[in-house]
Amino acid sequence: GGSMRQKIYPDPHPQGVWDASNYGYIFIHIVNSEMYREITGLDPPATPIEAKTYTACGLPWFDLYDEELGDVPAAEILEEVKSIAGQDKEKGIAATGESLTIPETQIRKLRPED
């Protein structure tokens, strides 16, 4: 669990800069560990490190100061997307997990030009 903020910045270049005829497609398949093993013949990657362990090891967290770049509004259809926590709340399922306080000394403040 956790939260992530994402922004899509307005394009600073005029539309004519881009070659609209030069593009490609990519297909992404999300699979469980059993299917991953069947498709690749490999064991799936290890579970990601928990935030609590990451913080306890003194590893850096990052905060990006990018307010001046603006943000493209979400497509209307995405306004209806709810987080797992939001869906659980609607169903009356109590939140699990604990809040994590990250020491200021572990937060690296970045600007887009960094």
PDB file of N, CA and C in Angstrom:
ATOM      1  N   GLY A   1       0.812  -1.180   0.000  1.00  0.00           N
ATOM      2  CA  GLY A   1       0.000   0.000   0.000  1.00  0.00           C
ATOM      3  C   GLY A   1       0.856   1.244   0.000  1.00  0.00           C
ATOM      4  N   GLY A   2       0.239   2.332  -0.114  1.00  0.00           N
ATOM      5  CA  GLY A   2       0.939   3.602  -0.159  1.00  0.00           C
ATOM      6  C   GLY A   2       0.268   4.487  -1.179  1.00  0.00           C
ATOM      7  N   SER A   3       0.810   5.639  -1.361  1.00  0.00           N
ATOM      8  CA  SER A   3       0.222   6.535  -2.342  1.00  0.00           C
ATOM      9  C   SER A   3       1.317   7.105  -3.231  1.00  0.00           C
ATOM     10  N   MET A   4       0.888   7.500  -4.392  1.00  0.00           N
ATOM     11  CA  MET A   4       1.806   8.064  -5.356  1.00  0.00           C
ATOM     12  C   MET A   4       1.083   9.225  -6.020  1.00  0.00           C
ATOM     13  N   ARG A   5       1.802  10.286  -6.239  1.00  0.00           N
ATOM     14  CA  ARG A   5       1.258  11.415  -6.982  1.00  0.00           C
ATOM     15  C   ARG A   5       1.901  11.404  -8.364  1.00  0.00           C
ATOM     16  N   GLN A   6       1.103  11.673  -9.361  1.00  0.00           N
ATOM     17  CA  GLN A   6       1.633  11.713 -10.716  1.00  0.00           C
ATOM     18  C   GLN A   6       1.097  12.941 -11.419  1.00  0.00           C
ATOM     19  N   LYS A   7       1.958  13.599 -12.164  1.00  0.00           N
ATOM     20  CA  LYS A   7       1.549  14.733 -12.979  1.00  0.00           C
ATOM     21  C   LYS A   7       2.013  14.482 -14.413  1.00  0.00           C
ATOM     22  N   ILE A   8       1.243  14.993 -15.332  1.00  0.00           N
ATOM     23  CA  ILE A   8       1.662  15.010 -16.735  1.00  0.00           C
ATOM     24  C   ILE A   8       1.807  16.478 -17.088  1.00  0.00           C
ATOM     25  N   TYR A   9       3.022  16.874 -17.433  1.00  0.00           N
ATOM     26  CA  TYR A   9       3.304  18.279 -17.708  1.00  0.00           C
ATOM     27  C   TYR A   9       2.838  18.669 -19.102  1.00  0.00           C
ATOM     28  N   PRO A  10       2.360  19.898 -19.247  1.00  0.00           N
ATOM     29  CA  PRO A  10       2.034  20.393 -20.594  1.00  0.00           C
ATOM     30  C   PRO A  10       3.303  20.389 -21.456  1.00  0.00           C
ATOM     31  N   ASP A  11       3.159  20.064 -22.708  1.00  0.00           N
ATOM     32  CA  ASP A  11       4.300  20.022 -23.624  1.00  0.00           C
ATOM     33  C   ASP A  11       4.767  21.450 -23.908  1.00  0.00           C
ATOM     34  N   PRO A  12       6.042  21.763 -23.622  1.00  0.00           N
ATOM     35  CA  PRO A  12       6.525  23.117 -23.853  1.00  0.00           C
ATOM     36  C   PRO A  12       6.864  23.391 -25.324  1.00  0.00           C
ATOM     37  N   HIS A  13       6.804  22.362 -26.176  1.00  0.00           N
ATOM     38  CA  HIS A  13       7.187  22.503 -27.584  1.00  0.00           C
ATOM     39  C   HIS A  13       5.942  22.641 -28.464  1.00  0.00           C
ATOM     40  N   PRO A  14       6.058  23.365 -29.569  1.00  0.00           N
ATOM     41  CA  PRO A  14       4.917  23.464 -30.485  1.00  0.00           C
ATOM     42  C   PRO A  14       4.657  22.103 -31.144  1.00  0.00           C
ATOM     43  N   GLN A  15       3.416  21.878 -31.546  1.00  0.00           N
ATOM     44  CA  GLN A  15       3.011  20.588 -32.094  1.00  0.00           C
ATOM     45  C   GLN A  15       3.836  20.170 -33.313  1.00  0.00           C
ATOM     46  N   GLY A  16       4.259  21.114 -34.128  1.00  0.00           N
ATOM     47  CA  GLY A  16       5.012  20.794 -35.338  1.00  0.00           C
ATOM     48  C   GLY A  16       6.380  20.181 -35.087  1.00  0.00           C
ATOM     49  N   VAL A  17       6.868  20.218 -33.858  1.00  0.00           N
ATOM     50  CA  VAL A  17       8.187  19.663 -33.526  1.00  0.00           C
ATOM     51  C   VAL A  17       8.185  18.141 -33.627  1.00  0.00           C
ATOM     52  N   TRP A  18       7.037  17.512 -33.386  1.00  0.00           N
ATOM     53  CA  TRP A  18       6.962  16.062 -33.291  1.00  0.00           C
ATOM     54  C   TRP A  18       6.613  15.425 -34.631  1.00  0.00           C
ATOM     55  N   ASP A  19       7.229  14.299 -34.918  1.00  0.00           N
ATOM     56  CA  ASP A  19       6.961  13.529 -36.131  1.00  0.00           C
ATOM     57  C   ASP A  19       5.819  12.563 -35.830  1.00  0.00           C
ATOM     58  N   ALA A  20       4.594  12.984 -36.093  1.00  0.00           N
ATOM     59  CA  ALA A  20       3.407  12.191 -35.765  1.00  0.00           C
ATOM     60  C   ALA A  20       3.300  10.918 -36.595  1.00  0.00           C
ATOM     61  N   SER A  21       4.050  10.811 -37.690  1.00  0.00           N
ATOM     62  CA  SER A  21       3.980   9.602 -38.518  1.00  0.00           C
ATOM     63  C   SER A  21       4.938   8.515 -38.020  1.00  0.00           C
ATOM     64  N   ASN A  22       5.802   8.853 -37.068  1.00  0.00           N
ATOM     65  CA  ASN A  22       6.785   7.898 -36.554  1.00  0.00           C
ATOM     66  C   ASN A  22       6.360   7.470 -35.146  1.00  0.00           C
ATOM     67  N   TYR A  23       5.679   6.346 -35.050  1.00  0.00           N
ATOM     68  CA  TYR A  23       5.194   5.880 -33.765  1.00  0.00           C
ATOM     69  C   TYR A  23       5.188   4.356 -33.738  1.00  0.00           C
ATOM     70  N   GLY A  24       4.918   3.798 -32.593  1.00  0.00           N
ATOM     71  CA  GLY A  24       4.850   2.353 -32.458  1.00  0.00           C
ATOM     72  C   GLY A  24       3.894   1.986 -31.337  1.00  0.00           C
ATOM     73  N   TYR A  25       3.701   0.706 -31.163  1.00  0.00           N
ATOM     74  CA  TYR A  25       2.804   0.192 -30.134  1.00  0.00           C
ATOM     75  C   TYR A  25       3.596  -0.671 -29.161  1.00  0.00           C
ATOM     76  N   ILE A  26       3.107  -0.730 -27.953  1.00  0.00           N
ATOM     77  CA  ILE A  26       3.678  -1.631 -26.964  1.00  0.00           C
ATOM     78  C   ILE A  26       2.498  -2.261 -26.227  1.00  0.00           C
ATOM     79  N   PHE A  27       2.597  -3.552 -25.992  1.00  0.00           N
ATOM     80  CA  PHE A  27       1.544  -4.261 -25.279  1.00  0.00           C
ATOM     81  C   PHE A  27       2.093  -4.678 -23.923  1.00  0.00           C
ATOM     82  N   ILE A  28       1.355  -4.399 -22.889  1.00  0.00           N
ATOM     83  CA  ILE A  28       1.765  -4.720 -21.528  1.00  0.00           C
ATOM     84  C   ILE A  28       0.779  -5.717 -20.960  1.00  0.00           C
ATOM     85  N   HIS A  29       1.306  -6.809 -20.445  1.00  0.00           N
ATOM     86  CA  HIS A  29       0.463  -7.830 -19.835  1.00  0.00           C
ATOM     87  C   HIS A  29       0.800  -7.921 -18.353  1.00  0.00           C
ATOM     88  N   ILE A  30      -0.192  -7.816 -17.520  1.00  0.00           N
ATOM     89  CA  ILE A  30       0.007  -7.949 -16.082  1.00  0.00           C
ATOM     90  C   ILE A  30      -0.375  -9.368 -15.715  1.00  0.00           C
ATOM     91  N   VAL A  31       0.571 -10.084 -15.131  1.00  0.00           N
ATOM     92  CA  VAL A  31       0.343 -11.495 -14.809  1.00  0.00           C
ATOM     93  C   VAL A  31       0.694 -11.773 -13.353  1.00  0.00           C
ATOM     94  N   ASN A  32       0.145 -12.840 -12.819  1.00  0.00           N
ATOM     95  CA  ASN A  32       0.506 -13.251 -11.463  1.00  0.00           C
ATOM     96  C   ASN A  32       1.797 -14.065 -11.514  1.00  0.00           C
ATOM     97  N   SER A  33       2.312 -14.450 -10.358  1.00  0.00           N
ATOM     98  CA  SER A  33       3.610 -15.132 -10.302  1.00  0.00           C
ATOM     99  C   SER A  33       3.584 -16.477 -11.026  1.00  0.00           C
ATOM    100  N   GLU A  34       2.466 -17.170 -10.963  1.00  0.00           N
ATOM    101  CA  GLU A  34       2.367 -18.472 -11.628  1.00  0.00           C
ATOM    102  C   GLU A  34       2.459 -18.319 -13.145  1.00  0.00           C
ATOM    103  N   MET A  35       1.725 -17.345 -13.679  1.00  0.00           N
ATOM    104  CA  MET A  35       1.769 -17.103 -15.125  1.00  0.00           C
ATOM    105  C   MET A  35       3.138 -16.577 -15.549  1.00  0.00           C
ATOM    106  N   TYR A  36       3.763 -15.732 -14.715  1.00  0.00           N
ATOM    107  CA  TYR A  36       5.098 -15.208 -15.016  1.00  0.00           C
ATOM    108  C   TYR A  36       6.072 -16.373 -15.218  1.00  0.00           C
ATOM    109  N   ARG A  37       6.029 -17.320 -14.304  1.00  0.00           N
ATOM    110  CA  ARG A  37       6.907 -18.494 -14.359  1.00  0.00           C
ATOM    111  C   ARG A  37       6.633 -19.306 -15.629  1.00  0.00           C
ATOM    112  N   GLU A  38       5.336 -19.469 -15.967  1.00  0.00           N
ATOM    113  CA  GLU A  38       4.956 -20.239 -17.150  1.00  0.00           C
ATOM    114  C   GLU A  38       5.417 -19.547 -18.437  1.00  0.00           C
ATOM    115  N   ILE A  39       5.274 -18.232 -18.493  1.00  0.00           N
ATOM    116  CA  ILE A  39       5.639 -17.470 -19.691  1.00  0.00           C
ATOM    117  C   ILE A  39       7.147 -17.383 -19.873  1.00  0.00           C
ATOM    118  N   THR A  40       7.880 -17.091 -18.793  1.00  0.00           N
ATOM    119  CA  THR A  40       9.315 -16.815 -18.905  1.00  0.00           C
ATOM    120  C   THR A  40      10.208 -18.007 -18.581  1.00  0.00           C
ATOM    121  N   GLY A  41       9.667 -18.969 -17.840  1.00  0.00           N
ATOM    122  CA  GLY A  41      10.505 -20.084 -17.389  1.00  0.00           C
ATOM    123  C   GLY A  41      11.396 -19.678 -16.221  1.00  0.00           C
ATOM    124  N   LEU A  42      11.179 -18.497 -15.668  1.00  0.00           N
ATOM    125  CA  LEU A  42      11.984 -17.984 -14.563  1.00  0.00           C
ATOM    126  C   LEU A  42      11.115 -17.792 -13.329  1.00  0.00           C
ATOM    127  N   ASP A  43      11.762 -17.773 -12.167  1.00  0.00           N
ATOM    128  CA  ASP A  43      11.048 -17.414 -10.954  1.00  0.00           C
ATOM    129  C   ASP A  43      10.730 -15.928 -11.001  1.00  0.00           C
ATOM    130  N   PRO A  44       9.590 -15.527 -10.475  1.00  0.00           N
ATOM    131  CA  PRO A  44       9.262 -14.104 -10.474  1.00  0.00           C
ATOM    132  C   PRO A  44      10.212 -13.333  -9.570  1.00  0.00           C
ATOM    133  N   PRO A  45      10.350 -12.023  -9.800  1.00  0.00           N
ATOM    134  CA  PRO A  45      11.213 -11.209  -8.947  1.00  0.00           C
ATOM    135  C   PRO A  45      10.742 -11.260  -7.491  1.00  0.00           C
ATOM    136  N   ALA A  46      11.660 -11.024  -6.587  1.00  0.00           N
ATOM    137  CA  ALA A  46      11.323 -11.005  -5.163  1.00  0.00           C
ATOM    138  C   ALA A  46      10.343  -9.869  -4.870  1.00  0.00           C
ATOM    139  N   THR A  47       9.598 -10.024  -3.806  1.00  0.00           N
ATOM    140  CA  THR A  47       8.666  -8.979  -3.374  1.00  0.00           C
ATOM    141  C   THR A  47       9.453  -7.703  -3.080  1.00  0.00           C
ATOM    142  N   PRO A  48       8.931  -6.559  -3.485  1.00  0.00           N
ATOM    143  CA  PRO A  48       9.644  -5.306  -3.209  1.00  0.00           C
ATOM    144  C   PRO A  48       9.832  -5.082  -1.705  1.00  0.00           C
ATOM    145  N   ILE A  49      10.864  -4.356  -1.375  1.00  0.00           N
ATOM    146  CA  ILE A  49      11.149  -4.027   0.020  1.00  0.00           C
ATOM    147  C   ILE A  49      10.006  -3.172   0.577  1.00  0.00           C
ATOM    148  N   GLU A  50       9.658  -3.381   1.828  1.00  0.00           N
ATOM    149  CA  GLU A  50       8.605  -2.587   2.459  1.00  0.00           C
ATOM    150  C   GLU A  50       9.139  -1.197   2.800  1.00  0.00           C
ATOM    151  N   ALA A  51       8.240  -0.220   2.812  1.00  0.00           N
ATOM    152  CA  ALA A  51       8.626   1.167   3.112  1.00  0.00           C
ATOM    153  C   ALA A  51       9.286   1.269   4.487  1.00  0.00           C
ATOM    154  N   LYS A  52       8.789   0.499   5.428  1.00  0.00           N
ATOM    155  CA  LYS A  52       9.336   0.536   6.793  1.00  0.00           C
ATOM    156  C   LYS A  52      10.809   0.089   6.786  1.00  0.00           C
ATOM    157  N   THR A  53      11.106  -0.992   6.078  1.00  0.00           N
ATOM    158  CA  THR A  53      12.478  -1.492   5.989  1.00  0.00           C
ATOM    159  C   THR A  53      13.364  -0.505   5.236  1.00  0.00           C
ATOM    160  N   TYR A  54      12.852   0.018   4.140  1.00  0.00           N
ATOM    161  CA  TYR A  54      13.571   0.995   3.322  1.00  0.00           C
ATOM    162  C   TYR A  54      13.982   2.194   4.171  1.00  0.00           C
ATOM    163  N   THR A  55      13.034   2.698   4.957  1.00  0.00           N
ATOM    164  CA  THR A  55      13.287   3.849   5.822  1.00  0.00           C
ATOM    165  C   THR A  55      14.271   3.501   6.924  1.00  0.00           C
ATOM    166  N   ALA A  56      14.096   2.335   7.532  1.00  0.00           N
ATOM    167  CA  ALA A  56      14.985   1.905   8.622  1.00  0.00           C
ATOM    168  C   ALA A  56      16.431   1.772   8.152  1.00  0.00           C
ATOM    169  N   CYS A  57      16.618   1.457   6.880  1.00  0.00           N
ATOM    170  CA  CYS A  57      17.973   1.325   6.326  1.00  0.00           C
ATOM    171  C   CYS A  57      18.581   2.688   5.967  1.00  0.00           C
ATOM    172  N   GLY A  58      17.803   3.752   6.155  1.00  0.00           N
ATOM    173  CA  GLY A  58      18.318   5.097   5.886  1.00  0.00           C
ATOM    174  C   GLY A  58      18.362   5.472   4.417  1.00  0.00           C
ATOM    175  N   LEU A  59      17.644   4.736   3.579  1.00  0.00           N
ATOM    176  CA  LEU A  59      17.656   5.021   2.137  1.00  0.00           C
ATOM    177  C   LEU A  59      16.843   6.279   1.842  1.00  0.00           C
ATOM    178  N   PRO A  60      17.168   6.969   0.750  1.00  0.00           N
ATOM    179  CA  PRO A  60      16.519   8.260   0.483  1.00  0.00           C
ATOM    180  C   PRO A  60      15.113   8.140  -0.099  1.00  0.00           C
ATOM    181  N   TRP A  61      14.267   9.076   0.298  1.00  0.00           N
ATOM    182  CA  TRP A  61      12.970   9.300  -0.317  1.00  0.00           C
ATOM    183  C   TRP A  61      13.099  10.606  -1.099  1.00  0.00           C
ATOM    184  N   PHE A  62      12.247  10.814  -2.090  1.00  0.00           N
ATOM    185  CA  PHE A  62      12.381  11.991  -2.938  1.00  0.00           C
ATOM    186  C   PHE A  62      11.078  12.777  -2.994  1.00  0.00           C
ATOM    187  N   ASP A  63      11.210  14.091  -3.019  1.00  0.00           N
ATOM    188  CA  ASP A  63      10.078  14.987  -3.193  1.00  0.00           C
ATOM    189  C   ASP A  63      10.448  15.940  -4.321  1.00  0.00           C
ATOM    190  N   LEU A  64       9.580  16.050  -5.309  1.00  0.00           N
ATOM    191  CA  LEU A  64       9.856  16.861  -6.489  1.00  0.00           C
ATOM    192  C   LEU A  64       9.089  18.173  -6.425  1.00  0.00           C
ATOM    193  N   TYR A  65       9.816  19.269  -6.474  1.00  0.00           N
ATOM    194  CA  TYR A  65       9.203  20.589  -6.510  1.00  0.00           C
ATOM    195  C   TYR A  65       9.043  21.004  -7.964  1.00  0.00           C
ATOM    196  N   ASP A  66       7.830  20.850  -8.486  1.00  0.00           N
ATOM    197  CA  ASP A  66       7.589  21.090  -9.907  1.00  0.00           C
ATOM    198  C   ASP A  66       6.329  21.911 -10.168  1.00  0.00           C
ATOM    199  N   GLU A  67       5.898  22.655  -9.177  1.00  0.00           N
ATOM    200  CA  GLU A  67       4.651  23.390  -9.297  1.00  0.00           C
ATOM    201  C   GLU A  67       4.625  24.328 -10.506  1.00  0.00           C
ATOM    202  N   GLU A  68       5.761  24.904 -10.852  1.00  0.00           N
ATOM    203  CA  GLU A  68       5.806  25.881 -11.939  1.00  0.00           C
ATOM    204  C   GLU A  68       5.584  25.254 -13.318  1.00  0.00           C
ATOM    205  N   LEU A  69       5.647  23.929 -13.419  1.00  0.00           N
ATOM    206  CA  LEU A  69       5.485  23.260 -14.709  1.00  0.00           C
ATOM    207  C   LEU A  69       4.029  23.012 -15.076  1.00  0.00           C
ATOM    208  N   GLY A  70       3.116  23.196 -14.148  1.00  0.00           N
ATOM    209  CA  GLY A  70       1.701  22.969 -14.421  1.00  0.00           C
ATOM    210  C   GLY A  70       1.376  21.484 -14.431  1.00  0.00           C
ATOM    211  N   ASP A  71       0.164  21.161 -14.833  1.00  0.00           N
ATOM    212  CA  ASP A  71      -0.299  19.789 -14.849  1.00  0.00           C
ATOM    213  C   ASP A  71      -1.454  19.692 -15.835  1.00  0.00           C
ATOM    214  N   VAL A  72      -1.432  18.683 -16.678  1.00  0.00           N
ATOM    215  CA  VAL A  72      -2.525  18.446 -17.613  1.00  0.00           C
ATOM    216  C   VAL A  72      -3.648  17.777 -16.826  1.00  0.00           C
ATOM    217  N   PRO A  73      -4.878  18.256 -16.923  1.00  0.00           N
ATOM    218  CA  PRO A  73      -5.966  17.635 -16.161  1.00  0.00           C
ATOM    219  C   PRO A  73      -6.211  16.188 -16.600  1.00  0.00           C
ATOM    220  N   ALA A  74      -6.659  15.377 -15.657  1.00  0.00           N
ATOM    221  CA  ALA A  74      -6.949  13.970 -15.949  1.00  0.00           C
ATOM    222  C   ALA A  74      -8.115  13.876 -16.918  1.00  0.00           C
ATOM    223  N   ALA A  75      -8.095  12.842 -17.744  1.00  0.00           N
ATOM    224  CA  ALA A  75      -9.226  12.586 -18.636  1.00  0.00           C
ATOM    225  C   ALA A  75     -10.458  12.339 -17.774  1.00  0.00           C
ATOM    226  N   GLU A  76     -11.603  12.770 -18.255  1.00  0.00           N
ATOM    227  CA  GLU A  76     -12.841  12.667 -17.474  1.00  0.00           C
ATOM    228  C   GLU A  76     -13.098  11.239 -16.992  1.00  0.00           C
ATOM    229  N   ILE A  77     -12.828  10.266 -17.834  1.00  0.00           N
ATOM    230  CA  ILE A  77     -13.084   8.865 -17.467  1.00  0.00           C
ATOM    231  C   ILE A  77     -12.217   8.432 -16.280  1.00  0.00           C
ATOM    232  N   LEU A  78     -11.020   9.035 -16.134  1.00  0.00           N
ATOM    233  CA  LEU A  78     -10.132   8.674 -15.026  1.00  0.00           C
ATOM    234  C   LEU A  78     -10.554   9.298 -13.709  1.00  0.00           C
ATOM    235  N   GLU A  79     -11.423  10.293 -13.754  1.00  0.00           N
ATOM    236  CA  GLU A  79     -11.907  10.924 -12.526  1.00  0.00           C
ATOM    237  C   GLU A  79     -12.652   9.919 -11.649  1.00  0.00           C
ATOM    238  N   GLU A  80     -13.171   8.859 -12.268  1.00  0.00           N
ATOM    239  CA  GLU A  80     -13.951   7.856 -11.537  1.00  0.00           C
ATOM    240  C   GLU A  80     -13.086   6.749 -10.930  1.00  0.00           C
ATOM    241  N   VAL A  81     -11.805   6.708 -11.262  1.00  0.00           N
ATOM    242  CA  VAL A  81     -10.921   5.650 -10.751  1.00  0.00           C
ATOM    243  C   VAL A  81     -10.701   5.847  -9.258  1.00  0.00           C
ATOM    244  N   LYS A  82     -10.835   4.765  -8.514  1.00  0.00           N
ATOM    245  CA  LYS A  82     -10.660   4.819  -7.061  1.00  0.00           C
ATOM    246  C   LYS A  82      -9.493   3.939  -6.655  1.00  0.00           C
ATOM    247  N   SER A  83      -8.796   4.352  -5.632  1.00  0.00           N
ATOM    248  CA  SER A  83      -7.705   3.548  -5.094  1.00  0.00           C
ATOM    249  C   SER A  83      -8.284   2.321  -4.400  1.00  0.00           C
ATOM    250  N   ILE A  84      -7.443   1.342  -4.119  1.00  0.00           N
ATOM    251  CA  ILE A  84      -7.879   0.163  -3.369  1.00  0.00           C
ATOM    252  C   ILE A  84      -8.398   0.610  -2.003  1.00  0.00           C
ATOM    253  N   ALA A  85      -7.681   1.550  -1.363  1.00  0.00           N
ATOM    254  CA  ALA A  85      -8.119   2.053  -0.059  1.00  0.00           C
ATOM    255  C   ALA A  85      -9.500   2.699  -0.163  1.00  0.00           C
ATOM    256  N   GLY A  86      -9.732   3.442  -1.234  1.00  0.00           N
ATOM    257  CA  GLY A  86     -11.029   4.073  -1.440  1.00  0.00           C
ATOM    258  C   GLY A  86     -12.135   3.048  -1.649  1.00  0.00           C
ATOM    259  N   GLN A  87     -11.840   1.994  -2.392  1.00  0.00           N
ATOM    260  CA  GLN A  87     -12.816   0.928  -2.621  1.00  0.00           C
ATOM    261  C   GLN A  87     -13.115   0.190  -1.317  1.00  0.00           C
ATOM    262  N   ASP A  88     -12.069  -0.083  -0.541  1.00  0.00           N
ATOM    263  CA  ASP A  88     -12.263  -0.752   0.752  1.00  0.00           C
ATOM    264  C   ASP A  88     -13.131   0.083   1.671  1.00  0.00           C
ATOM    265  N   LYS A  89     -12.894   1.381   1.686  1.00  0.00           N
ATOM    266  CA  LYS A  89     -13.657   2.281   2.547  1.00  0.00           C
ATOM    267  C   LYS A  89     -15.137   2.239   2.179  1.00  0.00           C
ATOM    268  N   GLU A  90     -15.431   2.246   0.881  1.00  0.00           N
ATOM    269  CA  GLU A  90     -16.817   2.161   0.418  1.00  0.00           C
ATOM    270  C   GLU A  90     -17.488   0.871   0.861  1.00  0.00           C
ATOM    271  N   LYS A  91     -16.706  -0.208   0.925  1.00  0.00           N
ATOM    272  CA  LYS A  91     -17.236  -1.518   1.310  1.00  0.00           C
ATOM    273  C   LYS A  91     -17.253  -1.714   2.822  1.00  0.00           C
ATOM    274  N   GLY A  92     -16.747  -0.721   3.558  1.00  0.00           N
ATOM    275  CA  GLY A  92     -16.717  -0.830   5.008  1.00  0.00           C
ATOM    276  C   GLY A  92     -15.588  -1.693   5.526  1.00  0.00           C
ATOM    277  N   ILE A  93     -14.581  -1.915   4.714  1.00  0.00           N
ATOM    278  CA  ILE A  93     -13.422  -2.705   5.129  1.00  0.00           C
ATOM    279  C   ILE A  93     -12.430  -1.769   5.807  1.00  0.00           C
ATOM    280  N   ALA A  94     -12.044  -2.123   7.017  1.00  0.00           N
ATOM    281  CA  ALA A  94     -11.124  -1.277   7.790  1.00  0.00           C
ATOM    282  C   ALA A  94      -9.748  -1.242   7.130  1.00  0.00           C
ATOM    283  N   ALA A  95      -9.130  -0.082   7.182  1.00  0.00           N
ATOM    284  CA  ALA A  95      -7.775   0.085   6.636  1.00  0.00           C
ATOM    285  C   ALA A  95      -6.788  -0.728   7.465  1.00  0.00           C
ATOM    286  N   THR A  96      -5.850  -1.335   6.777  1.00  0.00           N
ATOM    287  CA  THR A  96      -4.797  -2.077   7.463  1.00  0.00           C
ATOM    288  C   THR A  96      -3.473  -1.371   7.221  1.00  0.00           C
ATOM    289  N   GLY A  97      -2.500  -1.754   7.964  1.00  0.00           N
ATOM    290  CA  GLY A  97      -1.190  -1.137   7.805  1.00  0.00           C
ATOM    291  C   GLY A  97      -1.035   0.020   8.764  1.00  0.00           C
ATOM    292  N   GLU A  98       0.169   0.493   8.801  1.00  0.00           N
ATOM    293  CA  GLU A  98       0.455   1.585   9.725  1.00  0.00           C
ATOM    294  C   GLU A  98       1.033   2.762   8.970  1.00  0.00           C
ATOM    295  N   SER A  99       0.858   3.921   9.532  1.00  0.00           N
ATOM    296  CA  SER A  99       1.404   5.130   8.952  1.00  0.00           C
ATOM    297  C   SER A  99       2.914   5.140   9.200  1.00  0.00           C
ATOM    298  N   LEU A 100       3.638   5.732   8.313  1.00  0.00           N
ATOM    299  CA  LEU A 100       5.089   5.760   8.411  1.00  0.00           C
ATOM    300  C   LEU A 100       5.566   7.206   8.383  1.00  0.00           C
ATOM    301  N   THR A 101       6.346   7.575   9.374  1.00  0.00           N
ATOM    302  CA  THR A 101       6.931   8.907   9.402  1.00  0.00           C
ATOM    303  C   THR A 101       8.349   8.811   8.863  1.00  0.00           C
ATOM    304  N   ILE A 102       8.642   9.604   7.860  1.00  0.00           N
ATOM    305  CA  ILE A 102       9.971   9.594   7.253  1.00  0.00           C
ATOM    306  C   ILE A 102      10.727  10.813   7.767  1.00  0.00           C
ATOM    307  N   PRO A 103      11.896  10.599   8.353  1.00  0.00           N
ATOM    308  CA  PRO A 103      12.676  11.736   8.853  1.00  0.00           C
ATOM    309  C   PRO A 103      13.033  12.695   7.717  1.00  0.00           C
ATOM    310  N   GLU A 104      12.946  13.989   7.983  1.00  0.00           N
ATOM    311  CA  GLU A 104      13.286  15.011   6.984  1.00  0.00           C
ATOM    312  C   GLU A 104      14.688  14.793   6.412  1.00  0.00           C
ATOM    313  N   THR A 105      15.603  14.257   7.209  1.00  0.00           N
ATOM    314  CA  THR A 105      16.976  14.042   6.751  1.00  0.00           C
ATOM    315  C   THR A 105      17.061  12.990   5.642  1.00  0.00           C
ATOM    316  N   GLN A 106      16.019  12.179   5.478  1.00  0.00           N
ATOM    317  CA  GLN A 106      16.010  11.165   4.425  1.00  0.00           C
ATOM    318  C   GLN A 106      15.304  11.620   3.161  1.00  0.00           C
ATOM    319  N   ILE A 107      14.708  12.805   3.193  1.00  0.00           N
ATOM    320  CA  ILE A 107      13.965  13.295   2.032  1.00  0.00           C
ATOM    321  C   ILE A 107      14.856  14.208   1.208  1.00  0.00           C
ATOM    322  N   ARG A 108      15.086  13.827  -0.050  1.00  0.00           N
ATOM    323  CA  ARG A 108      15.873  14.633  -0.981  1.00  0.00           C
ATOM    324  C   ARG A 108      14.896  15.467  -1.789  1.00  0.00           C
ATOM    325  N   LYS A 109      15.042  16.775  -1.717  1.00  0.00           N
ATOM    326  CA  LYS A 109      14.147  17.681  -2.429  1.00  0.00           C
ATOM    327  C   LYS A 109      14.745  17.997  -3.798  1.00  0.00           C
ATOM    328  N   LEU A 110      14.022  17.672  -4.841  1.00  0.00           N
ATOM    329  CA  LEU A 110      14.502  17.836  -6.206  1.00  0.00           C
ATOM    330  C   LEU A 110      13.682  18.865  -6.950  1.00  0.00           C
ATOM    331  N   ARG A 111      14.325  19.508  -7.906  1.00  0.00           N
ATOM    332  CA  ARG A 111      13.653  20.378  -8.855  1.00  0.00           C
ATOM    333  C   ARG A 111      13.750  19.675 -10.204  1.00  0.00           C
ATOM    334  N   PRO A 112      12.836  19.957 -11.134  1.00  0.00           N
ATOM    335  CA  PRO A 112      12.860  19.259 -12.430  1.00  0.00           C
ATOM    336  C   PRO A 112      14.220  19.304 -13.139  1.00  0.00           C
ATOM    337  N   GLU A 113      14.979  20.353 -12.937  1.00  0.00           N
ATOM    338  CA  GLU A 113      16.275  20.450 -13.636  1.00  0.00           C
ATOM    339  C   GLU A 113      17.377  19.630 -12.958  1.00  0.00           C
ATOM    340  N   ASP A 114      17.106  19.049 -11.778  1.00  0.00           N
ATOM    341  CA  ASP A 114      18.120  18.262 -11.046  1.00  0.00           C
ATOM    342  C   ASP A 114      18.421  16.946 -11.714  1.00  0.00           C
TER     343      ASP A 114
END
